[in-house]
Amino acid sequence: MLARVLEVKHSLISLIAIEYPALENLTSDEMYLMSNCCKILEVFKDVTEVISTYERWKERIFSKIGDSRQQDVLLSPTTSNAVIEGEKSKIWENFDSFVADVQQNQEVRSGGSVQVNKYVDEPLFSRNSDPLKWWGARKSFYPDLCDLARRALCIVASSVPGERIFLKAGQIVTDRHNKHARKKVSQILFLNSNM
């Protein structure tokens, strides 16, 4: 019904303005909402049509063939699939695209888990060897893990450098007797830790 109103909206607006001047006309926002509702409701219309055809097909087939053995043959998977495959609609197109997206996301996720499992199964390499070279050599096997390793291997694993910076900060502040502003102290610390 909304689709029909949208089809004849110009005539409807004119009719309301001429015949029923006391009524308010539909605004452009209301027309926009109606068009969006039609898009949403179109899916339900398609589903209703598809579901209603199933019952009709069954009734037609069973009325023509009364033998129960033939009914069993008609209900075999190949026959029912042929009826369903003949009906192409937006419902199944949307469903198929949704399923394709889900499968693609599963493949991406499973690719990461496969890489992790392969990495766990790798033999341990020497403690003295360079991990960056090892990851560089295996970049083709573990592309996602290699990117993570490149980011994580630059992190200092010890708290000693951090403790040294705080120790220097304490020395700078006490040596100069807090004559420097906070910003100056942070700049001095930066220079001391990076030289």
Coordinates of C-alpha atoms in Angstrom, one line a residue:
M1 CA 0.0 0.0 0.0
L2 CA 2.9 2.4 0.8
A3 CA 4.5 1.6 -2.5
R4 CA 1.2 2.5 -4.3
V5 CA 1.1 5.8 -2.4
L6 CA 4.6 6.6 -3.5
E7 CA 3.8 5.8 -7.1
V8 CA 0.8 8.2 -7.1
K9 CA 2.2 10.8 -4.7
H10 CA 2.0 13.7 -7.0
S11 CA -1.6 13.0 -7.8
L12 CA -2.4 12.3 -4.2
I13 CA -0.8 15.6 -3.1
S14 CA -2.8 17.5 -5.7
L15 CA -6.1 15.7 -4.7
I16 CA -5.6 16.5 -1.0
A17 CA -4.8 20.1 -1.7
I18 CA -7.9 20.6 -3.9
E19 CA -10.5 18.3 -2.4
Y20 CA -9.5 18.4 1.3
P21 CA -7.7 21.7 2.0
A22 CA -8.1 21.2 5.8
L23 CA -5.9 18.1 5.8
E24 CA -2.2 18.5 6.0
N25 CA -0.2 17.3 3.0
L26 CA 2.6 14.8 3.3
T27 CA 6.0 16.4 3.8
S28 CA 9.1 15.4 2.0
D29 CA 10.4 13.8 5.2
E30 CA 7.3 11.6 5.5
M31 CA 7.8 10.6 1.8
Y32 CA 11.4 9.7 2.5
L33 CA 10.4 7.6 5.5
M34 CA 7.7 5.9 3.4
S35 CA 10.3 5.0 0.7
N36 CA 12.6 3.6 3.3
C37 CA 9.8 1.6 4.8
C38 CA 9.0 0.2 1.4
K39 CA 12.6 -1.0 1.0
I40 CA 12.5 -2.7 4.4
L41 CA 9.0 -4.2 3.8
E42 CA 10.0 -5.5 0.3
V43 CA 12.0 -8.3 1.9
F44 CA 8.9 -9.4 3.9
K45 CA 6.8 -9.3 0.8
D46 CA 9.3 -11.5 -1.0
V47 CA 9.4 -14.0 1.8
T48 CA 5.6 -14.1 2.0
E49 CA 5.4 -14.7 -1.8
V50 CA 8.0 -17.5 -1.6
I51 CA 6.3 -19.2 1.4
S52 CA 2.9 -19.0 -0.2
T53 CA 4.1 -20.7 -3.4
Y54 CA 5.4 -23.7 -1.5
E55 CA 1.9 -24.7 -0.3
R56 CA 0.4 -24.1 -3.7
W57 CA 3.0 -26.3 -5.4
K58 CA 2.5 -29.1 -2.9
E59 CA -1.3 -29.0 -3.3
R60 CA -1.0 -29.0 -7.1
I61 CA 1.4 -31.9 -7.2
F62 CA -0.6 -34.0 -4.7
S63 CA -3.9 -33.3 -6.4
K64 CA -2.5 -34.6 -9.7
I65 CA -0.8 -37.6 -8.2
G66 CA -2.7 -39.7 -5.7
D67 CA -0.3 -42.6 -5.3
S68 CA 1.8 -42.4 -2.1
R69 CA 4.8 -44.0 -3.7
Q70 CA 4.9 -41.2 -6.3
Q71 CA 4.5 -38.6 -3.5
D72 CA 7.7 -40.0 -1.9
V73 CA 9.5 -39.6 -5.2
L74 CA 8.2 -36.1 -5.5
L75 CA 9.5 -35.2 -2.1
S76 CA 13.0 -36.4 -2.9
P77 CA 15.8 -33.8 -2.5
T78 CA 16.4 -33.3 -6.2
T79 CA 12.8 -32.4 -6.9
S80 CA 12.4 -30.0 -4.0
N81 CA 15.7 -28.4 -4.9
A82 CA 14.6 -27.9 -8.5
V83 CA 11.5 -26.0 -7.3
I84 CA 13.4 -23.9 -4.9
E85 CA 16.3 -23.1 -7.3
G86 CA 13.8 -21.9 -9.9
E87 CA 12.7 -19.1 -7.6
K88 CA 15.3 -16.3 -7.7
S89 CA 14.5 -13.3 -5.4
K90 CA 16.2 -10.6 -3.5
I91 CA 15.9 -12.7 -0.3
W92 CA 18.2 -15.4 -1.5
E93 CA 20.6 -12.9 -3.1
N94 CA 20.9 -11.0 0.2
F95 CA 21.3 -14.3 2.1
D96 CA 24.0 -15.6 -0.3
S97 CA 26.0 -12.3 -0.1
F98 CA 25.7 -12.5 3.7
V99 CA 26.9 -16.1 3.8
A100 CA 29.8 -15.2 1.4
D101 CA 30.9 -12.4 3.8
V102 CA 30.7 -14.7 6.8
Q103 CA 32.7 -17.4 5.0
Q104 CA 35.3 -14.9 4.0
N105 CA 35.7 -13.6 7.6
Q106 CA 36.0 -17.2 8.8
E107 CA 38.8 -17.9 6.3
V108 CA 40.6 -14.8 7.5
R109 CA 40.3 -15.8 11.1
S110 CA 41.2 -19.4 10.4
G111 CA 44.3 -18.2 8.5
G112 CA 45.6 -16.5 11.6
S113 CA 45.0 -19.5 13.8
V114 CA 46.8 -21.7 11.3
Q115 CA 49.8 -19.4 11.4
V116 CA 49.8 -19.5 15.2
N117 CA 49.6 -23.3 15.2
K118 CA 52.5 -23.6 12.7
Y119 CA 54.5 -21.2 14.8
V120 CA 53.9 -23.1 18.0
D121 CA 55.0 -26.3 16.2
E122 CA 58.3 -24.7 15.1
P123 CA 61.5 -25.9 16.9
L124 CA 63.0 -23.4 19.2
F125 CA 65.9 -21.4 17.8
S126 CA 69.1 -20.6 19.7
R127 CA 68.9 -18.0 22.4
N128 CA 71.9 -16.2 20.9
S129 CA 70.4 -15.9 17.4
D130 CA 68.8 -12.7 16.1
P131 CA 65.0 -12.9 16.3
L132 CA 64.6 -10.2 13.7
K133 CA 66.6 -12.3 11.1
W134 CA 64.5 -15.4 12.0
W135 CA 61.2 -13.5 11.5
G136 CA 62.6 -12.0 8.2
A137 CA 63.4 -15.5 6.9
R138 CA 59.9 -16.7 7.8
K139 CA 57.9 -13.7 6.7
S140 CA 56.4 -15.7 3.8
F141 CA 55.2 -18.4 6.2
Y142 CA 53.8 -16.1 8.9
P143 CA 52.9 -12.8 7.3
D144 CA 50.5 -11.6 10.1
L145 CA 52.6 -12.9 12.9
C146 CA 55.7 -11.3 11.4
D147 CA 54.0 -7.8 11.5
L148 CA 53.1 -8.4 15.2
A149 CA 56.7 -9.6 16.0
R150 CA 58.2 -6.6 14.3
R151 CA 56.1 -4.3 16.6
A152 CA 56.6 -6.3 19.8
L153 CA 60.3 -7.1 19.4
C154 CA 61.2 -3.5 19.7
I155 CA 59.8 -3.3 23.3
V156 CA 62.4 -3.4 26.0
A157 CA 61.8 -6.5 28.1
S158 CA 63.6 -5.2 31.2
S159 CA 62.7 -2.5 33.6
V160 CA 66.4 -1.4 34.0
P161 CA 66.3 1.3 31.4
G162 CA 63.2 2.8 33.0
E163 CA 64.8 2.7 36.4
R164 CA 67.9 4.4 35.1
I165 CA 65.8 7.2 33.7
F166 CA 64.0 7.7 37.0
L167 CA 67.4 7.6 38.8
K168 CA 68.7 10.3 36.5
A169 CA 65.6 12.4 37.0
G170 CA 66.1 12.2 40.7
Q171 CA 69.8 13.3 40.3
I172 CA 68.9 16.1 38.0
V173 CA 66.2 17.5 40.2
T174 CA 68.3 17.2 43.5
D175 CA 71.5 18.5 41.9
R176 CA 69.9 21.6 40.5
H177 CA 67.7 22.0 43.6
N178 CA 64.5 22.2 41.6
K179 CA 65.6 25.4 39.8
H180 CA 64.2 24.0 36.5
A181 CA 60.6 23.9 35.5
R182 CA 58.9 20.6 35.0
K183 CA 59.1 20.9 31.2
K184 CA 62.8 21.6 31.3
V185 CA 63.4 18.5 33.5
S186 CA 61.5 16.3 31.0
Q187 CA 63.6 17.7 28.1
I188 CA 66.9 17.1 30.0
L189 CA 65.8 13.6 30.8
F190 CA 65.0 12.9 27.2
L191 CA 68.4 14.2 26.1
N192 CA 70.2 12.1 28.8
S193 CA 68.3 8.9 28.0
N194 CA 68.9 9.2 24.2
M195 CA 72.5 10.1 24.2

